[in-house]
Coordinates of N, CA and C in Angstrom, one line a residue:
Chain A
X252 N 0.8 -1.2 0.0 CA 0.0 0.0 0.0 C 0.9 1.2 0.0
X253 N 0.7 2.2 -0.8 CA 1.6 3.3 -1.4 C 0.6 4.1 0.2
X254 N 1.7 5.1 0.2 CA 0.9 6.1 1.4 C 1.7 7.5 1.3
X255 N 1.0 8.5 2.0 CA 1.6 9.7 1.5 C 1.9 10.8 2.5
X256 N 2.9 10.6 3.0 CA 2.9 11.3 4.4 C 4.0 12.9 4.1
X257 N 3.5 13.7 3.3 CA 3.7 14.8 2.9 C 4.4 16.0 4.0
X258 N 3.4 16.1 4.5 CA 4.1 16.8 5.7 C 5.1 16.3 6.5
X259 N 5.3 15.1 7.0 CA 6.2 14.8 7.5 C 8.0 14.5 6.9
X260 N 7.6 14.3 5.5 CA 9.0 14.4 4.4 C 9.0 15.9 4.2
X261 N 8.3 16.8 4.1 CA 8.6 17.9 3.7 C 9.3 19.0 5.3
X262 N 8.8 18.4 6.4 CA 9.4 19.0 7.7 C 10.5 17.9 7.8
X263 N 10.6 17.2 7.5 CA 12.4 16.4 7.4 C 13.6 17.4 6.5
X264 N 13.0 17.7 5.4 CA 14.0 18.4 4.6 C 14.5 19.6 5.2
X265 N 13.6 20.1 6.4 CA 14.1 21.6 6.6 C 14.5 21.2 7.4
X266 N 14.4 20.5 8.9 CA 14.7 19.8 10.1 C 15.8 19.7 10.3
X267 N 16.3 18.8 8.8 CA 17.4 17.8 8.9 C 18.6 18.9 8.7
X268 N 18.9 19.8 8.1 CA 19.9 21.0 7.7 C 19.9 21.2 9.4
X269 N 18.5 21.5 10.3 CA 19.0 22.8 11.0 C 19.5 21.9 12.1
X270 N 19.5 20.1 12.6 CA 19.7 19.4 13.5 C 21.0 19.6 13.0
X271 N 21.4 18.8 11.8 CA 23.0 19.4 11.0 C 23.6 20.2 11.4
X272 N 23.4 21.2 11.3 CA 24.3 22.4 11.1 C 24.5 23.0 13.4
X273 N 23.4 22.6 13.8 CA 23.4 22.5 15.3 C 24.5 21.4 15.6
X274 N 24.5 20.3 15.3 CA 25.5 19.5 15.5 C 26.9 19.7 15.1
X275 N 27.1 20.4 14.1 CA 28.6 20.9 13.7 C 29.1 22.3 14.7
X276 N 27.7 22.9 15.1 CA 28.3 24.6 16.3 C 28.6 23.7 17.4
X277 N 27.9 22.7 18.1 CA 28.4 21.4 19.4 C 29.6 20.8 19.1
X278 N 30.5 20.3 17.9 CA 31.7 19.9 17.8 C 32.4 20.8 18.0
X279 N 32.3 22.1 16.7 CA 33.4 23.3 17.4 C 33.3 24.1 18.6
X280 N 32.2 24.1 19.5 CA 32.2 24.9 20.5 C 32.3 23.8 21.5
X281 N 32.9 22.8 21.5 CA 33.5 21.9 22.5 C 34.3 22.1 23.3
X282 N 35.4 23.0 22.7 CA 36.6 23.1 23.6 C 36.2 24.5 24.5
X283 N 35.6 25.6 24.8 CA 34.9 26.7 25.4 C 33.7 26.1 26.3
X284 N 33.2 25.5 25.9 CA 31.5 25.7 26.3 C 31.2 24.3 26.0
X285 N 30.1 23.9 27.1 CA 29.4 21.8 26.8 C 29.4 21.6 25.4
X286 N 29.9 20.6 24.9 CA 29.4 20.1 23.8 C 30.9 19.1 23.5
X287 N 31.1 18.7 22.4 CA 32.0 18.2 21.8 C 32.0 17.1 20.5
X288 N 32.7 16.0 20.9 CA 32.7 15.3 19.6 C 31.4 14.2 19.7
X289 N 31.5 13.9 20.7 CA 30.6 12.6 21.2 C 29.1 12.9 21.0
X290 N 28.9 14.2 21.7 CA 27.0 14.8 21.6 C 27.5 15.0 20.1
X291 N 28.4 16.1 19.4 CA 28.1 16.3 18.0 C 27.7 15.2 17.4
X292 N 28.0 14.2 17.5 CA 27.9 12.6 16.5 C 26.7 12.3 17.2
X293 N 26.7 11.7 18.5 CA 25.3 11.6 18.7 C 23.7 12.8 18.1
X294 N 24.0 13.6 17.7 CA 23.0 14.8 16.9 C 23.0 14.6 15.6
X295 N 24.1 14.1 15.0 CA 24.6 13.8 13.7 C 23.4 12.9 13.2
X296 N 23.7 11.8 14.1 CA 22.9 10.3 13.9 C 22.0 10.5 14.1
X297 N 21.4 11.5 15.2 CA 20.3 11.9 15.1 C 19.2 12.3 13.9
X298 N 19.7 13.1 13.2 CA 19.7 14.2 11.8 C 19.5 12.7 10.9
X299 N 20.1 12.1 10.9 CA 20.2 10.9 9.7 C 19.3 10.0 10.1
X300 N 18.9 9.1 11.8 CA 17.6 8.8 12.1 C 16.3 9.2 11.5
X301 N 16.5 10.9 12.0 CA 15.3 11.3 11.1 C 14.8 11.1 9.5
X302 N 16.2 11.7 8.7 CA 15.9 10.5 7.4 C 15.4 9.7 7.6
X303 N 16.1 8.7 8.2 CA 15.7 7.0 7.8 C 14.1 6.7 8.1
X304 N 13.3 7.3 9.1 CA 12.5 7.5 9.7 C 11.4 7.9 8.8
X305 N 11.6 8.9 8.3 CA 10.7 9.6 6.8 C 10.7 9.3 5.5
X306 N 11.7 8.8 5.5 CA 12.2 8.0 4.0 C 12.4 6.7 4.3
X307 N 13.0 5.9 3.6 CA 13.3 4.6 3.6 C 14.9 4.5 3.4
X308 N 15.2 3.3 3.6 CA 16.6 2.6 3.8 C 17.2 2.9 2.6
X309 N 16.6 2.3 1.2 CA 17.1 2.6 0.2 C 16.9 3.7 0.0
X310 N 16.6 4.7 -0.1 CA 16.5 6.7 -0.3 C 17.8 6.9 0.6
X311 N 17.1 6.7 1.8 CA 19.2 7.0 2.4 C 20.0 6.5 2.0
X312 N 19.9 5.0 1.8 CA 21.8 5.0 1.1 C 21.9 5.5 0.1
X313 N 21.1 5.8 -1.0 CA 21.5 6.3 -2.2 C 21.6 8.2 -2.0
X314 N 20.8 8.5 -0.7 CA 21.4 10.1 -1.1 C 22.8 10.3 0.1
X315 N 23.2 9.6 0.9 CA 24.3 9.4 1.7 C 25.3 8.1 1.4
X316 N 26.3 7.9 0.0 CA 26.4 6.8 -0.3 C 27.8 6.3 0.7
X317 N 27.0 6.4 2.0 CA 28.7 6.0 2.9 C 28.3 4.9 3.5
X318 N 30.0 4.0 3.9 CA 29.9 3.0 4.6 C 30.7 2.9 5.8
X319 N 29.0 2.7 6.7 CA 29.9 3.9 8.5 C 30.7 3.0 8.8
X320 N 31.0 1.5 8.2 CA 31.9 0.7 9.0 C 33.5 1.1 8.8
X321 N 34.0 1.4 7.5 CA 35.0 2.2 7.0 C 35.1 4.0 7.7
X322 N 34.0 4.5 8.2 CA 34.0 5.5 8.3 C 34.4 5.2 10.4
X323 N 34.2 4.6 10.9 CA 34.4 4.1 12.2 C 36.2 4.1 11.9
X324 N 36.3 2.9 11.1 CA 37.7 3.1 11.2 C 38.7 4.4 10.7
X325 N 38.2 4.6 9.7 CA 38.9 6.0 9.4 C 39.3 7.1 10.9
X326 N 37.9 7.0 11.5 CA 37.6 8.0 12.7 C 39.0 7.3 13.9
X327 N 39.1 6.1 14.0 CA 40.3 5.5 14.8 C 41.6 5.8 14.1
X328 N 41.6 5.8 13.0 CA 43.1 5.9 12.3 C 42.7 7.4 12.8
X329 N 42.5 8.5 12.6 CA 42.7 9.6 12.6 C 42.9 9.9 14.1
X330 N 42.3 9.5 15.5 CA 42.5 9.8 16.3 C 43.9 8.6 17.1
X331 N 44.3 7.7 16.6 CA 45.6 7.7 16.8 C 46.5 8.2 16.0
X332 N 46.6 8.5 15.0 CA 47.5 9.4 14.0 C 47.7 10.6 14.7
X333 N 46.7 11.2 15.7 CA 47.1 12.8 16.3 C 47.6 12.6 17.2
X334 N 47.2 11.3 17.9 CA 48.3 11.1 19.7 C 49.8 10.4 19.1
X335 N 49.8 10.6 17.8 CA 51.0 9.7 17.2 C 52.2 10.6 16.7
X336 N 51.6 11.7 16.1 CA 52.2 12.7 15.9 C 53.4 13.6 17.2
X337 N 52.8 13.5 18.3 CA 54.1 14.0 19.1 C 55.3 12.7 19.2
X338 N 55.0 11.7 18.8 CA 56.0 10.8 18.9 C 57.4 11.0 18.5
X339 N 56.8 11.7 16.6 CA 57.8 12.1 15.6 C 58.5 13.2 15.9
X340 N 58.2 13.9 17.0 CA 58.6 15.3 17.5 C 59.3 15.0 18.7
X341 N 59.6 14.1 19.5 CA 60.4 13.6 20.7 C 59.4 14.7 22.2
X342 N 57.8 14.0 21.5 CA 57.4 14.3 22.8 C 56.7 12.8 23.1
X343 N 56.2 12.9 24.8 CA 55.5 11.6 24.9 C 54.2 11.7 23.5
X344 N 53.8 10.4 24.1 CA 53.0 10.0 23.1 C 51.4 11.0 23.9
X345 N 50.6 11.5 22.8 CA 49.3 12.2 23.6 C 49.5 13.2 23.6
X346 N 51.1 14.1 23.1 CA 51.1 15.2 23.5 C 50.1 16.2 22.8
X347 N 49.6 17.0 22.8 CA 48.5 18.1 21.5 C 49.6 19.8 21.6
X348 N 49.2 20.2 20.3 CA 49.9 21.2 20.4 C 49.2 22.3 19.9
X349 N 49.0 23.6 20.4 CA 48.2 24.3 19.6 C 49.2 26.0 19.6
X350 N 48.5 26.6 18.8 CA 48.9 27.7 18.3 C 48.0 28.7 17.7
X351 N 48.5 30.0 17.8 CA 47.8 30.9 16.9 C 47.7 31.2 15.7
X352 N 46.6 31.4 14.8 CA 47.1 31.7 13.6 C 46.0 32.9 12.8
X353 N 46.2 33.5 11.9 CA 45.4 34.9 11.0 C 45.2 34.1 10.0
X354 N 43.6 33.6 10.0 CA 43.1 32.9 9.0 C 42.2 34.0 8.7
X355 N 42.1 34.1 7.0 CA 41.5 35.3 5.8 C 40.5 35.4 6.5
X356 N 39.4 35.1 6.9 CA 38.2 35.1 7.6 C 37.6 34.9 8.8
X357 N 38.3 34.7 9.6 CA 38.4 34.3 10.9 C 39.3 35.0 12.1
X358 N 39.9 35.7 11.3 CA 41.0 36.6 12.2 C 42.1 35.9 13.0
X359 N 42.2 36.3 14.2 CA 42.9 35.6 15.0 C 42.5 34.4 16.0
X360 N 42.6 33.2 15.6 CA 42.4 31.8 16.1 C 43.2 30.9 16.4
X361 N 42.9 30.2 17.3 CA 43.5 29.1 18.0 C 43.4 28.2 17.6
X362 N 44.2 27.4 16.8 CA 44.1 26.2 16.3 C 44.6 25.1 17.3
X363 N 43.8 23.8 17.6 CA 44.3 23.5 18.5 C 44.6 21.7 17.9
X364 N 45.2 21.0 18.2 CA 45.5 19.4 17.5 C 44.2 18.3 17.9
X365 N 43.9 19.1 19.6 CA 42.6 18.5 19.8 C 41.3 18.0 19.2
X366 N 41.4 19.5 18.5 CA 40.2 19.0 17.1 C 40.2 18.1 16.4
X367 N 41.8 17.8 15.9 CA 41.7 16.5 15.2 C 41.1 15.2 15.8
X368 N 41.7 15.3 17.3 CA 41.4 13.7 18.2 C 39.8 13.7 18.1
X369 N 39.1 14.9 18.3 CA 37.9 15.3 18.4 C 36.7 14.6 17.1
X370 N 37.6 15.3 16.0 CA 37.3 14.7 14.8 C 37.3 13.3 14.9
X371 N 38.1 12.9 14.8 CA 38.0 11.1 15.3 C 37.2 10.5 15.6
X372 N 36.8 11.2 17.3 CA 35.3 10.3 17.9 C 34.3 10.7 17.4
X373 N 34.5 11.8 16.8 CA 32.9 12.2 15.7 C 32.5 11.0 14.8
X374 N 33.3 10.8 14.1 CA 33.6 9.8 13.1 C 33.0 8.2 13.4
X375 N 33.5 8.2 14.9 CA 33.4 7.1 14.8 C 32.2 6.9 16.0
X376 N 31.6 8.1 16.5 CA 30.1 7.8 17.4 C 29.2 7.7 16.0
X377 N 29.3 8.3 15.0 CA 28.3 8.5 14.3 C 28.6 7.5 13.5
X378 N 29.2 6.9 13.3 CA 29.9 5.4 12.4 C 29.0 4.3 13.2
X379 N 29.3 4.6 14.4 CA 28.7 3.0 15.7 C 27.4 3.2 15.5
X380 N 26.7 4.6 15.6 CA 25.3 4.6 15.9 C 25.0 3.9 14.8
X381 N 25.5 4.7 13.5 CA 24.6 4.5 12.5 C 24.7 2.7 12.1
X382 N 25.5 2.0 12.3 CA 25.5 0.9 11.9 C 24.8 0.2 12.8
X383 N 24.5 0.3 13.9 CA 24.0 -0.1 14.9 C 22.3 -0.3 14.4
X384 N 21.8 0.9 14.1 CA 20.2 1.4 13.7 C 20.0 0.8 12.3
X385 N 21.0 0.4 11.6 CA 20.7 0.1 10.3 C 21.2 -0.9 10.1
X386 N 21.6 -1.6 11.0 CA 21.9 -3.2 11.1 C 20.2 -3.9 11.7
X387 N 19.8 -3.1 12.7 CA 18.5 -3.5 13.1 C 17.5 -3.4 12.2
X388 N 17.6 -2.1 11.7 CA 16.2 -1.9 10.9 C 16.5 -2.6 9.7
X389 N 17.3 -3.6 9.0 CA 16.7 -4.1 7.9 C 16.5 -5.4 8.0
X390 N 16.9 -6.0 9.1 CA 16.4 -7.7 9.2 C 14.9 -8.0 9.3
X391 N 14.2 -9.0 8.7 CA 12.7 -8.6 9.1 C 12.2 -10.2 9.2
Chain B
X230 N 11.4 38.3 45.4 CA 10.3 37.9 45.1 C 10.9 37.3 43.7
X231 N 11.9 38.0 42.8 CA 11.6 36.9 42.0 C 12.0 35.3 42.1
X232 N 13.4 34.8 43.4 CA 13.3 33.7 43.5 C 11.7 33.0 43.5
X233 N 10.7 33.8 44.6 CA 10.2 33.0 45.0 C 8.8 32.4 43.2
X234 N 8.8 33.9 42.5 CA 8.1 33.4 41.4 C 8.9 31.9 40.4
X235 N 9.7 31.9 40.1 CA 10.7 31.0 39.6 C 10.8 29.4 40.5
X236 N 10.4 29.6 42.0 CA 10.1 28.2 42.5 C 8.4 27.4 42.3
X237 N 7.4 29.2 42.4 CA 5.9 28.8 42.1 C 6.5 28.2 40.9
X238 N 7.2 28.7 39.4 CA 6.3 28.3 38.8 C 7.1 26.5 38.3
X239 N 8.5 26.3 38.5 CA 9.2 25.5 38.7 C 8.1 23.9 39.5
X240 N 7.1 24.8 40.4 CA 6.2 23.2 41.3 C 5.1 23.2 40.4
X241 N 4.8 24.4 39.6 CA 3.4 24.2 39.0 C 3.9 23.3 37.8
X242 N 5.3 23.8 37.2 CA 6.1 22.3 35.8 C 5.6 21.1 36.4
X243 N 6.0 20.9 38.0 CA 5.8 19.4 38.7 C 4.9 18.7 38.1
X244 N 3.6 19.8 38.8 CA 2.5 19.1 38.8 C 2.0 18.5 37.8
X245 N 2.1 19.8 36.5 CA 2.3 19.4 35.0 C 2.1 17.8 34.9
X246 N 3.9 17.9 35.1 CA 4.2 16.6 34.7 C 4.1 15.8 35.5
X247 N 3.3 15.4 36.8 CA 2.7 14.4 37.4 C 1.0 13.8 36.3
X248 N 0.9 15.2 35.9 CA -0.6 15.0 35.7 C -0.4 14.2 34.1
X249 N 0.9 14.7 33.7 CA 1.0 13.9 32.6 C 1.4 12.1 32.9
X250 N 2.0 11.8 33.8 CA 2.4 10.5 34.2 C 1.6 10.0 34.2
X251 N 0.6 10.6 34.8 CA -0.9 9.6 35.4 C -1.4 9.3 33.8
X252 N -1.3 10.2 33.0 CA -2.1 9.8 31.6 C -1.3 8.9 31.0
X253 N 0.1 8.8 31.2 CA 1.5 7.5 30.8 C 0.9 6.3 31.1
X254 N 0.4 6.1 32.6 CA 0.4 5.0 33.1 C -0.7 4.4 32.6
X255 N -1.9 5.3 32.6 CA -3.3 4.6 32.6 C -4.0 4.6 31.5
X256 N -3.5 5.8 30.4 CA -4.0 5.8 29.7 C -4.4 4.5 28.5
X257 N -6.0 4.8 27.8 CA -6.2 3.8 27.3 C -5.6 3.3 26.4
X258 N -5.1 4.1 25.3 CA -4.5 3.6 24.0 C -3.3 4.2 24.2
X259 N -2.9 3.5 23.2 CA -1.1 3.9 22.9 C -0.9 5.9 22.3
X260 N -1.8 6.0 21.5 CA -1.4 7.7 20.8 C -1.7 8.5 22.5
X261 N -2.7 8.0 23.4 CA -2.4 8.7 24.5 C -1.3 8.8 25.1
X262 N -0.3 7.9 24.9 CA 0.7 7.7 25.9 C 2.2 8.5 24.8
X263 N 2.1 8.4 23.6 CA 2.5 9.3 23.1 C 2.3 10.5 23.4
X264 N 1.3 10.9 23.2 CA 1.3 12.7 23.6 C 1.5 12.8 24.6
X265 N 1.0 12.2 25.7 CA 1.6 12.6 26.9 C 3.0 12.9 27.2
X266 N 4.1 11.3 26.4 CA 5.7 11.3 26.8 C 5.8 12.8 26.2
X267 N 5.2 13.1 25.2 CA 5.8 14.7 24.2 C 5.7 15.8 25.0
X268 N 4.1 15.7 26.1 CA 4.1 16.8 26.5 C 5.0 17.0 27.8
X269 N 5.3 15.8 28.7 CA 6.6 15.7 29.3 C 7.8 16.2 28.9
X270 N 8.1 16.0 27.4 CA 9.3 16.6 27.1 C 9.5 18.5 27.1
X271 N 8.1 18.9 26.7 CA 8.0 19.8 26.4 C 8.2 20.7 27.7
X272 N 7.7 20.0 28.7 CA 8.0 20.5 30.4 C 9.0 20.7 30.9
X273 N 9.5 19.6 30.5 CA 10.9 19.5 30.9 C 11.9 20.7 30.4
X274 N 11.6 20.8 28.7 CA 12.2 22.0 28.1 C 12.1 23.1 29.3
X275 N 10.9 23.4 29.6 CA 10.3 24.6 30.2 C 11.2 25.0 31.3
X276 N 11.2 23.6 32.0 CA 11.9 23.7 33.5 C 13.2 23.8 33.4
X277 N 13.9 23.1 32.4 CA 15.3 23.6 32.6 C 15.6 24.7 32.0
X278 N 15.0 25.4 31.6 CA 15.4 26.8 30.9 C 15.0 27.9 32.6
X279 N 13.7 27.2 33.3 CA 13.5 28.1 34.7 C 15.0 28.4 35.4
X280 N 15.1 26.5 35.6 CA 16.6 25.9 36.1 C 17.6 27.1 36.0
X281 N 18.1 27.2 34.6 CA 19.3 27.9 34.3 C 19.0 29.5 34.6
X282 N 17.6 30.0 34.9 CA 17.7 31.2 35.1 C 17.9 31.2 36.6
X283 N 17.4 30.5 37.6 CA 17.7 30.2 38.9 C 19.3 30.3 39.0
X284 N 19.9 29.5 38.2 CA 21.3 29.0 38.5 C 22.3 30.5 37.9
X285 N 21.7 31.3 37.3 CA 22.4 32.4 36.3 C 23.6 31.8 35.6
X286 N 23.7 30.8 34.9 CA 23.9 30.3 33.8 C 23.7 30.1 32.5
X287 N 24.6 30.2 31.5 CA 24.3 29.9 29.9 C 24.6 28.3 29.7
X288 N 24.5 27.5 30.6 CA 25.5 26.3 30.2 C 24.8 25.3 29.4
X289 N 23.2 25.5 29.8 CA 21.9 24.6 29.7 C 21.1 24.9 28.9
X290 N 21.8 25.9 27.7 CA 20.9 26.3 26.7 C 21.3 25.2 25.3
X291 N 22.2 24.2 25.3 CA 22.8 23.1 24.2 C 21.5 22.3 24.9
X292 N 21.5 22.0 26.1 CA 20.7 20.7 26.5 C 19.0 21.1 26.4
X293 N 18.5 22.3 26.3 CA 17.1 22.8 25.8 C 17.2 22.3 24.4
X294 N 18.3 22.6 23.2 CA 17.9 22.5 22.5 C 17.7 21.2 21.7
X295 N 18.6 20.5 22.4 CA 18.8 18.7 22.2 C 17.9 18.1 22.8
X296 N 17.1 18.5 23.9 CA 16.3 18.0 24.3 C 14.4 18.3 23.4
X297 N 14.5 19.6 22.5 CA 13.7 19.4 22.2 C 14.1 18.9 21.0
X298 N 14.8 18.8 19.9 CA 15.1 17.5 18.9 C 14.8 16.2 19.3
X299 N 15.3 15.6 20.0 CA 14.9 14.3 20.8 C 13.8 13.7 21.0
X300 N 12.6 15.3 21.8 CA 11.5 14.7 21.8 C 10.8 14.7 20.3
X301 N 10.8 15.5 19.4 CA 10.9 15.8 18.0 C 10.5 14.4 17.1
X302 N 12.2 13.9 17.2 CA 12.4 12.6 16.8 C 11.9 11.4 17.4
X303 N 11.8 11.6 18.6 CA 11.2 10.4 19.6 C 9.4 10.4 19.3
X304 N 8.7 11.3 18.9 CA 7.4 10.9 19.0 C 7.0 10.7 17.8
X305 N 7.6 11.2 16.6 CA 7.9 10.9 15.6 C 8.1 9.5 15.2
X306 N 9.0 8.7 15.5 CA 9.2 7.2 15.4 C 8.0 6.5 16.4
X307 N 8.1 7.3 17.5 CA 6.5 6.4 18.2 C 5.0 6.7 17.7
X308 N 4.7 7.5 16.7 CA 3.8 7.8 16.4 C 3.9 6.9 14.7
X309 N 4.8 6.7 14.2 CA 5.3 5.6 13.1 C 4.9 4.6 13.2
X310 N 5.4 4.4 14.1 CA 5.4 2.9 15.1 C 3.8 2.4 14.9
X311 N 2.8 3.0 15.6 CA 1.8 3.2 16.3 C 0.9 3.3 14.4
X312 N 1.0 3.5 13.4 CA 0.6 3.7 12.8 C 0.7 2.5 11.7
X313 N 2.3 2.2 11.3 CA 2.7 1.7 10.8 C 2.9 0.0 10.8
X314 N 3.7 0.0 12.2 CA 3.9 -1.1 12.5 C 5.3 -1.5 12.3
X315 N 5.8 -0.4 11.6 CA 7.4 -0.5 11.6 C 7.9 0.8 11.2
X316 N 9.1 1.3 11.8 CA 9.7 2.3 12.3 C 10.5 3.0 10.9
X317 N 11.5 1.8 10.3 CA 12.4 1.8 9.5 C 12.0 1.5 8.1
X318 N 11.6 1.7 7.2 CA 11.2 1.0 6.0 C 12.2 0.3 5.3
X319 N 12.3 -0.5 4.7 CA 13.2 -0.6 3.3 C 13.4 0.3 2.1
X320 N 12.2 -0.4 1.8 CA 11.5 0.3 0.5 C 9.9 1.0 0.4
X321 N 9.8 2.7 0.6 CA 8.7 2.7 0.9 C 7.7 2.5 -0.1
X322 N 8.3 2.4 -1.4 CA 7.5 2.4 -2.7 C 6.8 1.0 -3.1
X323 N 6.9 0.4 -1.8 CA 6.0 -1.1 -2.4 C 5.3 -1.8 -1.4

């Protein structure tokens, strides 16, 4: 039976940007203020739940054509690659290093290596969730 | 006095959400127990936004906003659920 739940795909389309784009100000405003990699990825999966939710399995993999189990790992290689990096520098291992810099649009900022590690668990909360929800939802 | 307005209205959220429980627990059908969890969430929003003004904090304005997403998404899949009979589709075209 075909069915037509209009409103609720058309309040997904707008939803899903603004849960998005909320979840990316929670990753970077992690290091100042509550938030970080872990809630950002948890909000992430969130945003993408919602898809799956309003759409179907096949509509999400074809408009998101990723595989979170490579993307889990990617997110581990990247967060040991940044505790790995002070190695090469003759600091202990874990060290982070940050600095200032005058980026064209942004002025004066703190870049910090944290972000990277940060990046990482993003990667890979949103990699677990999602395989987790979409490992369940398709067995029947 | 304005602590004391900020605690009235902090017991009247309570009650709210007592009065919603009772419709959780006993209510007859399932879409009742839906709206109810939603309007709990909605309380809750309420109250911790009182919370952080009590507390004179910005800390608890990430967790208003996650918390209303959540209920958003949560009554959403329970009202799927409740209609449907399944949450996740495959393929909705057949």
């Amino acid at each position: 039976m075909k069915v037509n739940n209009v409103i609720l795909q058309f309040t997904t389309k707008i939803v899903f940007f603004i849960i998005f784009f909320f979840a990316v100000h929670i990753f970077f405003a992690g290091h100042y203020t509550p938030g970080g990699g872990f809630v950002g990825g948890l909000v992430t999966a969130s945003a993408i739940v919602l898809l799956l939710v309003a759409f179907d399995l096949k509509t999400v993999r074809s408009l998101l054509p990723i595989n979170y189990i490579y993307m889990v790992a990617i997110g581990l290689l990247i967060a040991l690659g940044t505790a790995a990096i002070a190695m090469f520098l003759d600091e202990p291992f874990f060290t982070h290093f940050f600095d200032y810099f005058y980026l064209p649009l942004f002025g004066k900022t703190s870049l910090h290596t944290a972000a990277l590690f940060d990046f990482g668990v993003y990667l890979v909360v949103v990699g677990v969730t999602m395989t987790i929800i979409q490992t369940i939802g398709e067995d029947e | 006095m304005k602590e004391m307005i900020l605690m009235l209205a902090l017991a009247l959220f309570m009650v709210a959400i007592f009065l919603n429980l009772y419709r959780v627990i006993v209510g007859p059908s399932m879409p009742d127990r839906a709206i109810a969890l939603d309007t709990i969430g909605v309380n809750l929003i309420s109250a911790i936004a009182i919370v952080s003004i009590v507390l004179t904090t910005k800390a608890f304005l990430e967790a208003i906003l996650i918390l209303g997403i959540l209920a958003f998404i949560g009554t959403i899949a329970f009202s799927k659920y409740i209609e449907r009979g399944t949450i996740i589709e495959r393929n909705r075209n057949n």
